[in-house]
Amino acid sequence: MSIVPSAVAPSSEPAGDAPRRPARTRTRTWLPWLVVFCYLAGAIAVTGRLWADPASLAQAGDPADVDLFAWFMHYDAAAVAHGNLPALLTTAMNAPRGINLMWNTSVLLPGMVLTPVTLLAGPQVSLTVMLALGIAGSAAACFWVLRRWGASLGAAALGGAVYGFSPAIVNSGIGHYHLEFAVLPPLIIDAALRIVTGRGDPLRTGLWLGLLAAAQFFTGEELLADTALTGLVLVAVVAARGPRRRVKAKGVVLGLATGAAAALVICARPLWVQLYGPLTQHNNPAGPDPFTNRPAFFVEPPGNLLFHTAGSAASAAAYSRGLPEYLGYLGWPLLVVLTAAAIRFWRDPRIRAAGVTWAVLEILSLGGGTMSDGWLRYPGVLLPFHYLQGAPLFSQALPDRLSILADGAAGAVLAFSLDRARSAVLASRGRPPQAPPAQRVLAWSRAVPGAVAIVAVLPLVPLPYQPAPVTGVPAGWQATFARLRLPPAARVLVVPLGSGRRPQALRWQADTGEPRLMIGGYFIGPNQAGQQMIYRRGPTTTAAQYLDGLWNGPPQAGSLPPGLLRGDLAYWRPAAVVAVTSPASRLGHYLLALLGPPDEEIGGVLAWRRPARSGAWHLWPSAHPHARLVTSGHR
């Protein structure tokens, strides 16, 4: 979200391309609430198919990430239910090594706030609530900020809708809840701008800025970093123009320092855990994965928009990163309107600053690598991000996600331009003539800017999310753990191992709380060199991959030597092995031959305690060379 303060609003410009707008009458207090209600109704419509059974349905397209966020929701709620804050380091996943939640998209703040919903209705219901509130709340926050900086009610409502219902936010909602819940960025930028333009009390506004930044830190650090970058670009544009009023540097420094201090007090310990605690990690020298926009993404509508073609939908669906990363679309009509409006009303500092910020963010979203997009091919050295991607923070950034903030800037350009266009129409007409035909022409001309803006925005109208059933808890799962009677600190090897490719175990653990400590998982963590990696395949040991392949994969070539699995078990030290399979399956045959008859067989679940009689688990000192590569894989 990018707004420029009214200190440099059109009213402070010398008369030129448009006279000052006449004073507005006070808007009825209920109208803004009506706009917010419309946003909420729109969000309910987009998520409507999920509400048919919110505990069992999720949006289709990214089941692994949805199951992962369900796990985080359960983890956060379980901690709050026991009177604790969520631990920042846990072995509930990836035992015995564990994970560092500060390096993961753990949505700690939303998870804690939605604890009552999670405990009463389950983690998937909390995710659907967060999804709807993220869309409606993002639009409402942008609307409120636009109104604060002088946009009319209708223009601000349209600009807020561009942000909250943009493809960048709606597509992020397919699986990336930490990005879709983009409520706080407009408020953060609003507070920062009030400080640097002298529009707010430095102490109070600085404290508010610090609280907002801390809240975003515990919601999604990546979006906080993108918001900071957006704010820097916006402030640079404003500073380059020069202030129209005197701003005391002392107040600016005091306000920003207060905000930084407030945020640091709240975030100091989590930051230390992230940067200096266990399982810390550093930048990957190879740079970020190629999660970037392409020029075609801006104009080819994906299939989850109301207006699309079969060809554009097929092109978007063919993108290797999937719809959750197809974030750049705005469409030809809106691109033309935004460009024309920015040029026509360039003298308006709000439009100029928002327009430049929008253009800069969209260019940065193209990344910094050489790319071929159909007939268009361009080297990375021509792109600004090429020179940023080696720096701290940027080396881990995913450039395409800057589209979220870029769409906020686009909404600002549209809102302020719409108001200026209406004012220009009134100024060009002068006093309305008395003849009825001329009055009708004038009325129509007043409606033209609004009609153009609406037509430009129509291509962004999203279709409802397609629902998909979440993985149900296997019959016999909870009864098996009740009979095993494992102590709280007992590690369990579940087959299939919880991973990004087969995330079922994460979902079962999120829905039931069992097992309490699970070997494997889907998370961000350091590799052996301490570099950041996204672990999608779970454990990289040959044994773990072999077991997953037996569970639901192509027939295995040959048999895994028992010594390899025993070596892994010697490192994992599970108190039990629980396999969701039948004795007659390939996996069942293998485990029966290796571990003997199961101690429990209930429904579709086989379970073995660590028995003294079994040769599989008494060889604790042994470990093969791969045994300590417990975490690996790529998303």
XYZ file of C-alpha atoms in Angstrom:
635
model
C 0.000 0.000 0.000
C 1.453 3.321 -0.954
C -0.114 6.632 -0.105
C 1.368 10.127 -0.065
C 0.342 12.517 2.692
C -2.120 15.293 2.243
C 0.700 17.633 3.146
C 1.599 17.260 -0.480
C -1.922 16.643 -1.734
C -3.443 18.430 -4.713
C -4.769 21.175 -2.477
C -1.165 22.248 -1.825
C -0.277 22.371 -5.514
C -0.459 25.576 -7.457
C -3.426 25.868 -9.733
C -2.573 24.236 -13.014
C -4.210 21.282 -14.651
C -7.147 21.219 -12.229
C -8.605 23.646 -9.689
C -9.099 22.740 -6.098
C -11.994 20.449 -5.348
C -14.905 22.105 -3.544
C -15.348 21.225 0.105
C -17.189 17.981 0.598
C -20.215 17.517 2.759
C -19.724 15.232 5.701
C -20.283 11.629 4.673
C -22.846 9.726 6.627
C -21.093 7.678 9.254
C -22.740 4.430 8.207
C -21.464 4.521 4.624
C -17.876 3.456 5.451
C -19.271 0.551 7.445
C -21.377 -0.386 4.438
C -18.198 -0.523 2.344
C -16.540 -2.780 4.922
C -19.644 -4.997 4.961
C -19.441 -5.287 1.170
C -15.801 -6.325 1.458
C -16.756 -8.997 3.971
C -19.600 -10.210 1.757
C -17.185 -10.416 -1.169
C -14.683 -12.397 0.897
C -17.434 -14.783 1.995
C -18.389 -15.222 -1.658
C -14.782 -16.010 -2.665
C -14.481 -18.566 0.151
C -18.141 -19.610 -0.067
C -17.638 -23.184 -1.241
C -15.390 -23.878 1.730
C -18.088 -22.932 4.235
C -20.224 -25.905 3.188
C -17.984 -27.974 5.490
C -15.186 -25.733 6.799
C -13.657 -28.457 8.967
C -13.205 -30.854 6.041
C -12.772 -28.643 2.962
C -9.794 -26.547 1.893
C -9.053 -24.552 -1.221
C -7.637 -26.776 -3.969
C -4.212 -26.185 -5.437
C -1.644 -26.462 -2.640
C -2.552 -29.244 -0.180
C 0.925 -29.504 1.311
C 1.032 -25.876 2.432
C -2.550 -25.999 3.683
C -1.715 -29.025 5.825
C 1.439 -27.296 7.080
C -0.499 -24.198 8.162
C -3.072 -26.438 9.842
C -0.174 -27.928 11.805
C 0.991 -24.456 12.866
C -2.548 -23.498 13.907
C -2.801 -26.586 16.104
C 0.667 -26.002 17.542
C -0.130 -22.387 18.472
C -3.520 -23.260 19.953
C -2.147 -26.177 21.999
C 0.463 -23.894 23.569
C -2.098 -21.214 24.458
C -4.488 -23.840 25.821
C -1.766 -24.920 28.270
C -1.205 -21.343 29.389
C 2.004 -20.839 27.423
C 3.173 -18.890 24.445
C 4.226 -21.111 21.522
C 7.821 -22.247 21.945
C 10.078 -20.867 19.220
C 12.035 -24.133 19.059
C 10.194 -27.444 19.007
C 10.724 -31.105 18.276
C 7.017 -31.670 17.697
C 8.134 -31.852 14.060
C 11.429 -33.234 12.763
C 12.367 -34.977 16.014
C 14.984 -35.314 17.354
C 16.527 -32.230 15.749
C 13.409 -30.067 15.696
C 12.597 -26.843 13.867
C 13.053 -23.136 14.523
C 9.649 -21.500 14.159
C 11.173 -18.104 13.470
C 12.559 -19.446 10.192
C 9.157 -20.852 9.245
C 5.842 -19.370 8.201
C 4.358 -20.169 11.591
C 1.762 -17.297 11.698
C 2.215 -17.111 15.464
C -0.016 -14.091 16.071
C -3.025 -15.235 13.991
C -2.643 -18.722 15.420
C -2.846 -17.416 18.977
C -5.731 -15.038 18.235
C -7.728 -17.836 16.585
C -7.022 -20.324 19.386
C -10.696 -20.484 20.501
C -11.792 -21.345 16.961
C -9.059 -23.977 16.620
C -9.919 -25.636 19.932
C -13.671 -25.609 19.289
C -13.853 -26.361 15.566
C -10.416 -27.500 14.427
C -7.451 -25.924 12.642
C -8.999 -26.016 9.178
C -11.907 -23.832 10.302
C -9.405 -21.339 11.711
C -7.600 -21.276 8.373
C -10.820 -20.572 6.476
C -11.682 -17.785 8.913
C -8.191 -16.343 8.451
C -8.580 -16.608 4.684
C -11.831 -14.639 4.612
C -10.616 -12.058 7.125
C -7.383 -11.639 5.188
C -9.186 -10.683 1.977
C -11.817 -8.447 3.578
C -9.434 -6.990 6.160
C -6.788 -6.128 3.569
C -9.356 -4.289 1.466
C -10.751 -2.490 4.532
C -7.297 -1.410 5.732
C -6.429 0.005 2.318
C -9.823 1.752 2.159
C -9.275 3.345 5.569
C -5.804 4.596 4.662
C -6.990 6.022 1.339
C -9.756 7.888 3.122
C -7.270 9.266 5.625
C -5.203 10.746 2.792
C -8.084 12.456 1.082
C -9.739 9.972 -1.296
C -13.501 10.188 -1.641
C -15.668 7.384 -0.321
C -16.336 5.752 -3.696
C -12.773 6.108 -4.960
C -11.322 4.725 -1.725
C -13.776 1.812 -1.827
C -12.652 0.922 -5.348
C -8.966 1.286 -4.476
C -9.378 -0.924 -1.403
C -11.074 -3.581 -3.516
C -8.190 -3.551 -6.012
C -5.814 -4.347 -3.155
C -7.838 -6.829 -1.099
C -9.303 -8.789 -4.021
C -6.261 -8.584 -6.277
C -4.968 -11.796 -7.855
C -1.801 -11.346 -5.787
C -3.722 -11.723 -2.517
C -6.397 -14.157 -3.696
C -3.849 -16.469 -5.344
C -1.595 -16.294 -2.293
C -4.604 -17.528 -0.340
C -4.474 -20.868 -2.152
C -1.826 -21.949 0.328
C 0.264 -19.023 1.585
C -1.777 -17.642 4.449
C 1.116 -15.560 5.772
C 1.041 -13.545 2.533
C -2.713 -13.509 1.983
C -3.321 -11.921 5.387
C -2.044 -8.526 4.193
C -4.047 -6.356 6.589
C -1.136 -4.662 8.353
C 1.088 -3.330 5.497
C -1.228 -0.402 4.597
C -1.405 0.596 8.263
C 2.379 0.365 8.674
C 3.023 2.604 5.672
C 0.339 5.027 6.825
C 2.001 5.383 10.236
C 5.466 5.799 8.711
C 4.260 8.483 6.323
C 2.547 10.394 9.105
C 5.860 10.489 10.946
C 8.090 11.546 8.047
C 5.641 14.267 6.974
C 4.991 15.600 10.449
C 1.337 14.623 10.339
C 1.197 12.754 13.632
C 2.455 13.067 17.159
C 5.936 11.517 17.011
C 5.635 9.496 20.212
C 2.118 8.162 19.746
C 2.506 7.509 16.028
C 5.929 5.969 16.563
C 4.574 3.653 19.222
C 1.716 2.678 16.895
C 4.211 2.003 14.096
C 6.273 -0.228 16.391
C 3.233 -2.229 17.482
C 2.106 -2.704 13.883
C 5.577 -3.804 12.767
C 5.819 -6.281 15.646
C 2.382 -7.687 14.819
C 3.419 -8.170 11.187
C 6.700 -9.742 12.359
C 4.702 -12.460 14.144
C 2.360 -12.840 11.174
C 4.839 -12.988 8.308
C 8.379 -11.635 8.202
C 8.574 -11.754 4.420
C 5.638 -9.400 4.007
C 7.150 -7.112 6.647
C 10.387 -6.912 4.650
C 8.430 -6.180 1.457
C 6.476 -3.493 3.300
C 9.702 -1.881 4.510
C 11.055 -1.855 0.948
C 7.820 -0.291 -0.298
C 7.991 2.362 2.392
C 11.580 3.223 1.491
C 10.686 3.639 -2.181
C 7.701 5.800 -1.331
C 9.609 8.025 1.090
C 12.405 8.417 -1.473
C 9.903 9.614 -4.075
C 8.368 12.070 -1.627
C 11.783 13.350 -0.547
C 12.915 13.788 -4.157
C 9.966 16.102 -4.767
C 10.823 18.193 -1.732
C 8.427 18.997 1.107
C 5.627 21.511 0.616
C 5.705 22.290 4.317
C 8.410 22.450 6.934
C 8.880 19.159 8.740
C 10.993 19.128 11.887
C 13.768 16.570 11.593
C 13.696 16.129 15.354
C 10.108 14.884 15.230
C 10.876 12.482 12.379
C 13.865 11.009 14.198
C 11.923 10.757 17.451
C 8.965 9.045 15.805
C 11.013 6.505 13.851
C 13.242 5.804 16.850
C 10.189 5.244 19.036
C 8.764 2.825 16.495
C 12.038 0.930 16.183
C 12.436 0.737 19.949
C 8.879 -0.486 20.502
C 9.248 -3.175 17.831
C 12.656 -4.230 19.159
C 11.416 -4.608 22.728
C 8.681 -6.960 21.555
C 10.727 -8.856 18.985
C 14.181 -8.931 20.619
C 14.085 -12.479 21.975
C 12.498 -14.050 18.842
C 15.066 -12.235 16.693
C 17.900 -13.574 18.847
C 16.494 -17.097 18.558
C 16.249 -16.696 14.805
C 19.671 -15.191 14.198
C 21.813 -16.674 16.962
C 19.890 -19.532 18.521
C 19.839 -23.232 17.656
C 19.079 -24.228 14.066
C 19.970 -20.796 12.771
C 20.817 -20.510 9.108
C 22.426 -18.115 6.681
C 21.845 -17.056 3.138
C 22.159 -19.523 0.345
C 24.968 -18.226 -1.901
C 23.080 -19.491 -4.931
C 20.528 -16.731 -4.348
C 16.739 -17.056 -4.317
C 14.822 -19.623 -6.273
C 13.387 -18.191 -9.517
C 10.041 -17.171 -8.030
C 9.618 -14.175 -10.315
C 6.971 -12.538 -12.428
C 7.183 -12.620 -16.176
C 5.855 -9.853 -18.442
C 3.070 -12.127 -19.686
C 1.792 -12.611 -16.134
C 0.647 -8.978 -16.027
C -1.797 -9.424 -18.910
C -2.738 -13.137 -19.093
C -5.618 -13.854 -16.680
C -5.476 -17.184 -14.838
C -8.454 -19.518 -14.802
C -9.623 -18.522 -11.321
C -10.750 -15.084 -12.530
C -14.249 -14.420 -13.828
C -12.980 -13.098 -17.154
C -10.415 -15.349 -18.771
C -9.908 -17.359 -21.919
C -9.122 -21.018 -22.297
C -5.698 -20.095 -23.647
C -4.806 -17.730 -20.803
C -6.023 -20.236 -18.207
C -3.917 -22.986 -19.788
C -0.880 -20.706 -19.904
C -1.244 -19.790 -16.227
C -1.840 -23.411 -15.241
C 1.364 -24.421 -17.035
C 3.470 -22.189 -14.781
C 5.741 -24.526 -12.863
C 5.282 -22.700 -9.538
C 1.512 -22.937 -9.693
C -1.243 -20.390 -9.098
C -0.044 -19.520 -5.564
C 2.930 -17.812 -7.236
C 1.034 -16.385 -10.241
C 0.715 -12.958 -8.662
C 1.374 -10.274 -11.261
C -1.896 -10.072 -13.193
C -3.630 -6.707 -13.481
C -4.888 -6.876 -17.067
C -4.560 -4.569 -20.047
C -7.488 -2.269 -19.127
C -6.182 -1.450 -15.656
C -2.575 -1.139 -16.842
C -3.627 1.361 -19.514
C -5.791 3.350 -17.104
C -3.106 3.473 -14.424
C -0.416 4.559 -16.881
C -2.607 7.208 -18.500
C -3.790 8.523 -15.134
C -0.264 8.736 -13.727
C 0.851 10.746 -16.774
C -2.234 12.965 -16.881
C -2.198 13.805 -13.164
C 1.546 13.691 -12.632
C 1.469 17.020 -10.829
C -0.593 15.471 -8.042
C 2.089 14.324 -5.573
C -0.040 11.481 -4.240
C -0.527 10.011 -7.703
C 3.086 10.613 -8.654
C 4.455 8.896 -5.552
C 2.023 5.972 -5.703
C 2.600 5.575 -9.459
C 6.375 5.523 -9.186
C 6.185 3.071 -6.282
C 3.866 0.809 -8.272
C 6.208 0.833 -11.289
C 9.318 0.192 -9.183
C 7.740 -2.750 -7.343
C 6.490 -4.335 -10.551
C 9.937 -4.061 -12.131
C 11.563 -5.537 -9.028
C 9.057 -8.417 -9.125
C 10.664 -9.551 -12.394
C 13.688 -10.695 -10.383
C 17.277 -10.382 -11.481
C 17.949 -13.343 -13.724
C 17.935 -13.782 -17.480
C 14.496 -14.875 -18.606
C 12.837 -15.886 -21.820
C 9.110 -15.212 -22.019
C 7.871 -16.213 -25.443
C 9.406 -13.863 -27.986
C 10.674 -11.570 -25.245
C 14.092 -12.286 -23.803
C 15.988 -9.993 -21.489
C 19.250 -10.376 -19.518
C 19.185 -10.077 -15.763
C 21.776 -7.296 -15.730
C 19.092 -4.951 -17.083
C 16.872 -5.507 -14.033
C 17.330 -3.645 -10.733
C 16.800 -6.746 -8.631
C 19.912 -8.265 -10.183
C 21.986 -5.881 -8.061
C 19.999 -6.490 -4.880
C 19.684 -10.270 -4.811
C 23.089 -10.839 -3.233
C 22.425 -8.543 -0.282
C 21.126 -9.765 3.096
C 17.338 -10.234 3.132
C 17.141 -9.915 -0.647
C 19.126 -13.129 -1.149
C 16.202 -14.958 0.440
C 13.415 -12.816 -1.024
C 10.965 -14.108 -3.593
C 10.531 -11.168 -5.983
C 7.111 -12.107 -7.366
C 5.540 -11.513 -3.947
C 6.238 -7.802 -4.246
C 3.115 -7.821 -6.424
C 1.033 -7.730 -3.238
C 2.367 -4.292 -2.282
C 2.405 -3.216 -5.929
C -1.325 -3.875 -6.155
C -1.823 -1.649 -3.116
C 0.033 1.135 -4.916
C -2.109 0.483 -8.004
C -5.254 0.864 -5.889
C -3.938 4.195 -4.595
C -3.214 5.498 -8.100
C -6.688 4.489 -9.235
C -8.469 6.068 -6.255
C -6.685 9.419 -6.343
C -6.854 9.583 -10.165
C -10.578 8.941 -10.112
C -11.116 11.900 -7.792
C -8.905 14.140 -9.920
C -10.696 13.089 -13.089
C -14.067 13.943 -11.568
C -12.753 17.322 -10.474
C -11.381 17.938 -13.953
C -14.788 17.205 -15.499
C -16.520 19.666 -13.176
C -13.904 22.334 -13.824
C -14.115 21.955 -17.595
C -17.904 22.242 -17.597
C -18.129 25.243 -15.347
C -21.607 26.125 -14.101
C -24.236 23.627 -15.259
C -26.420 25.048 -18.046
C -30.139 25.297 -17.577
C -31.277 23.450 -20.701
C -32.373 19.865 -19.845
C -30.426 18.212 -22.723
C -27.227 19.932 -21.621
C -27.868 18.893 -18.028
C -28.166 15.290 -19.137
C -24.875 15.524 -21.044
C -23.201 16.964 -17.959
C -24.561 14.175 -15.761
C -23.237 11.569 -18.159
C -19.835 13.222 -18.348
C -19.568 13.154 -14.566
C -20.164 9.418 -14.608
C -17.515 8.668 -17.241
C -14.449 8.548 -14.925
C -16.197 6.175 -12.526
C -17.396 3.964 -15.376
C -13.886 3.780 -16.838
C -12.431 2.857 -13.449
C -15.012 0.123 -12.879
C -14.485 -1.345 -16.349
C -10.712 -1.366 -15.739
C -11.166 -3.242 -12.452
C -13.710 -5.817 -13.678
C -11.030 -8.211 -15.055
C -9.775 -8.670 -11.474
C -13.042 -10.176 -10.196
C -12.117 -13.590 -8.726
C -14.071 -16.808 -8.906
C -14.745 -18.712 -5.670
C -11.994 -21.030 -4.492
C -12.392 -24.596 -5.686
C -12.864 -26.868 -2.670
C -10.932 -30.055 -2.014
C -11.371 -32.458 0.903
C -8.597 -32.495 3.461
C -7.029 -35.807 4.365
C -9.212 -37.526 6.935
C -7.810 -39.151 10.053
C -7.337 -42.896 9.376
C -9.671 -45.301 11.101
C -7.888 -46.565 14.183
C -5.411 -43.674 14.443
C -6.492 -42.309 17.808
C -7.310 -45.733 19.218
C -3.802 -46.903 18.299
C -2.118 -44.090 20.204
C -4.469 -44.604 23.140
C -3.312 -48.211 23.380
C 0.353 -47.394 22.874
C 0.261 -45.100 25.941
C 3.421 -43.298 24.947
C 5.015 -40.748 27.300
C 4.867 -37.074 26.249
C 8.496 -37.025 25.095
C 8.188 -40.155 22.946
C 9.234 -39.799 19.315
C 7.165 -41.617 16.735
C 8.117 -42.640 13.218
C 4.947 -42.350 11.130
C 4.762 -43.908 7.685
C 4.160 -42.058 5.458
C 6.643 -39.647 6.937
C 5.237 -36.115 7.164
C 6.668 -34.197 4.221
C 5.662 -31.724 1.547
C 5.076 -34.495 -0.964
C 3.087 -36.633 1.447
C 1.823 -34.236 4.139
C -0.871 -36.543 5.528
C 0.947 -37.128 8.808
C 1.071 -33.361 9.423
C -2.683 -33.181 8.966
C -3.317 -36.161 11.270
C -1.104 -34.651 13.929
C -2.848 -31.269 13.571
C -6.335 -32.766 13.837
C -5.665 -35.126 16.749
C -2.498 -33.977 18.521
C -0.939 -37.412 17.965
C 1.891 -38.143 17.886
C 3.251 -35.413 20.129
C 6.745 -35.667 18.655
C 6.980 -36.728 15.022
C 10.032 -37.706 13.033
C 10.252 -35.912 9.684
C 8.214 -32.965 8.472
C 7.874 -30.115 5.993
C 9.687 -26.965 7.087
C 12.494 -24.472 6.531
C 15.785 -25.352 8.183
C 19.553 -25.373 7.761
C 21.395 -27.960 5.759
C 24.709 -29.404 6.918
C 26.510 -26.226 5.809
C 24.050 -24.030 7.711
C 22.452 -22.662 4.546
C 18.728 -22.111 4.379
C 16.751 -24.815 2.632
C 13.071 -25.606 2.267
C 12.635 -29.220 3.194
C 9.840 -30.785 1.215
C 10.770 -34.436 0.934
C 11.265 -35.016 4.620
C 14.210 -37.118 5.765
C 16.796 -37.640 3.066
C 17.982 -40.991 4.314
C 17.704 -43.827 1.880
C 15.596 -45.735 4.371
C 13.064 -42.929 4.822
C 12.635 -42.436 1.101
C 12.306 -46.174 0.608
C 9.531 -46.411 3.219
C 7.643 -43.503 1.647
C 8.019 -45.110 -1.754
C 6.607 -48.374 -0.456
C 3.633 -46.538 1.067
C 2.384 -44.840 -2.083
C 4.808 -44.856 -4.929
C 6.099 -46.893 -7.860
C 7.318 -50.398 -7.122
C 10.750 -50.301 -5.531
C 13.687 -51.692 -7.461
C 15.153 -54.290 -5.165
C 14.967 -54.399 -1.403
C 16.462 -52.076 1.179
C 19.080 -53.796 3.347
C 17.773 -53.957 6.924
C 20.982 -52.388 8.212
C 20.145 -49.056 6.566
C 16.832 -48.754 8.364
C 18.412 -49.878 11.623
C 20.983 -47.114 11.236
C 18.263 -44.514 10.839
C 16.389 -45.895 13.812
C 19.566 -45.678 15.838
C 19.626 -41.933 15.217
C 15.893 -41.218 15.410
C 15.370 -43.430 18.496
C 11.596 -43.726 17.999
C 9.466 -45.055 20.827
C 7.115 -46.500 18.231
C 6.621 -46.989 14.520
C 3.094 -46.313 13.266
C 2.240 -47.190 9.663
C -1.038 -46.368 7.952
C -1.204 -49.484 5.857
C -2.411 -53.064 5.858
C -0.392 -56.227 6.495
C -1.001 -57.289 2.898
C 0.512 -54.152 1.339
C 4.104 -53.888 0.103
C 4.909 -51.642 3.045
C 3.169 -54.007 5.449
C 5.137 -56.976 4.153
C 8.414 -55.098 4.540
C 7.734 -53.894 8.076
C 6.437 -57.281 9.207
C 9.577 -58.945 7.898
C 11.767 -56.360 9.608
C 9.954 -55.720 12.908
C 7.856 -58.802 13.381
C 4.131 -58.888 14.154
C 2.690 -55.470 15.085
C 1.866 -54.764 18.710
C -1.326 -53.019 17.622
C -3.474 -53.443 14.538
C -6.573 -51.264 14.593
C -8.474 -50.300 11.474
C -5.931 -49.357 8.847
C -3.098 -48.686 11.291
C -0.206 -50.955 12.289
C 1.978 -50.036 15.270
C 5.139 -51.388 16.847
C 6.509 -50.301 20.199
C 10.258 -50.378 20.610
C 10.584 -53.990 21.709
C 13.582 -55.485 23.442
C 13.123 -58.683 21.464
C 13.453 -57.005 18.069
C 16.797 -56.847 16.366
C 15.715 -53.638 14.679
C 15.947 -51.333 17.664
C 18.495 -52.645 20.118
C 21.471 -51.629 17.951
C 21.444 -47.991 19.116
C 25.172 -47.301 18.697
C 25.117 -48.113 14.978
C 24.493 -45.439 12.393
C 25.137 -45.411 8.671
C 26.672 -42.387 6.938
C 23.289 -40.898 5.958
C 21.690 -41.175 9.378
C 22.225 -37.570 10.413
C 20.817 -36.065 7.247
C 17.453 -35.956 8.926
C 16.064 -33.012 7.052
C 16.193 -32.242 3.385
C 14.343 -31.602 0.165
C 13.007 -28.627 -1.760
C 9.592 -27.103 -2.110
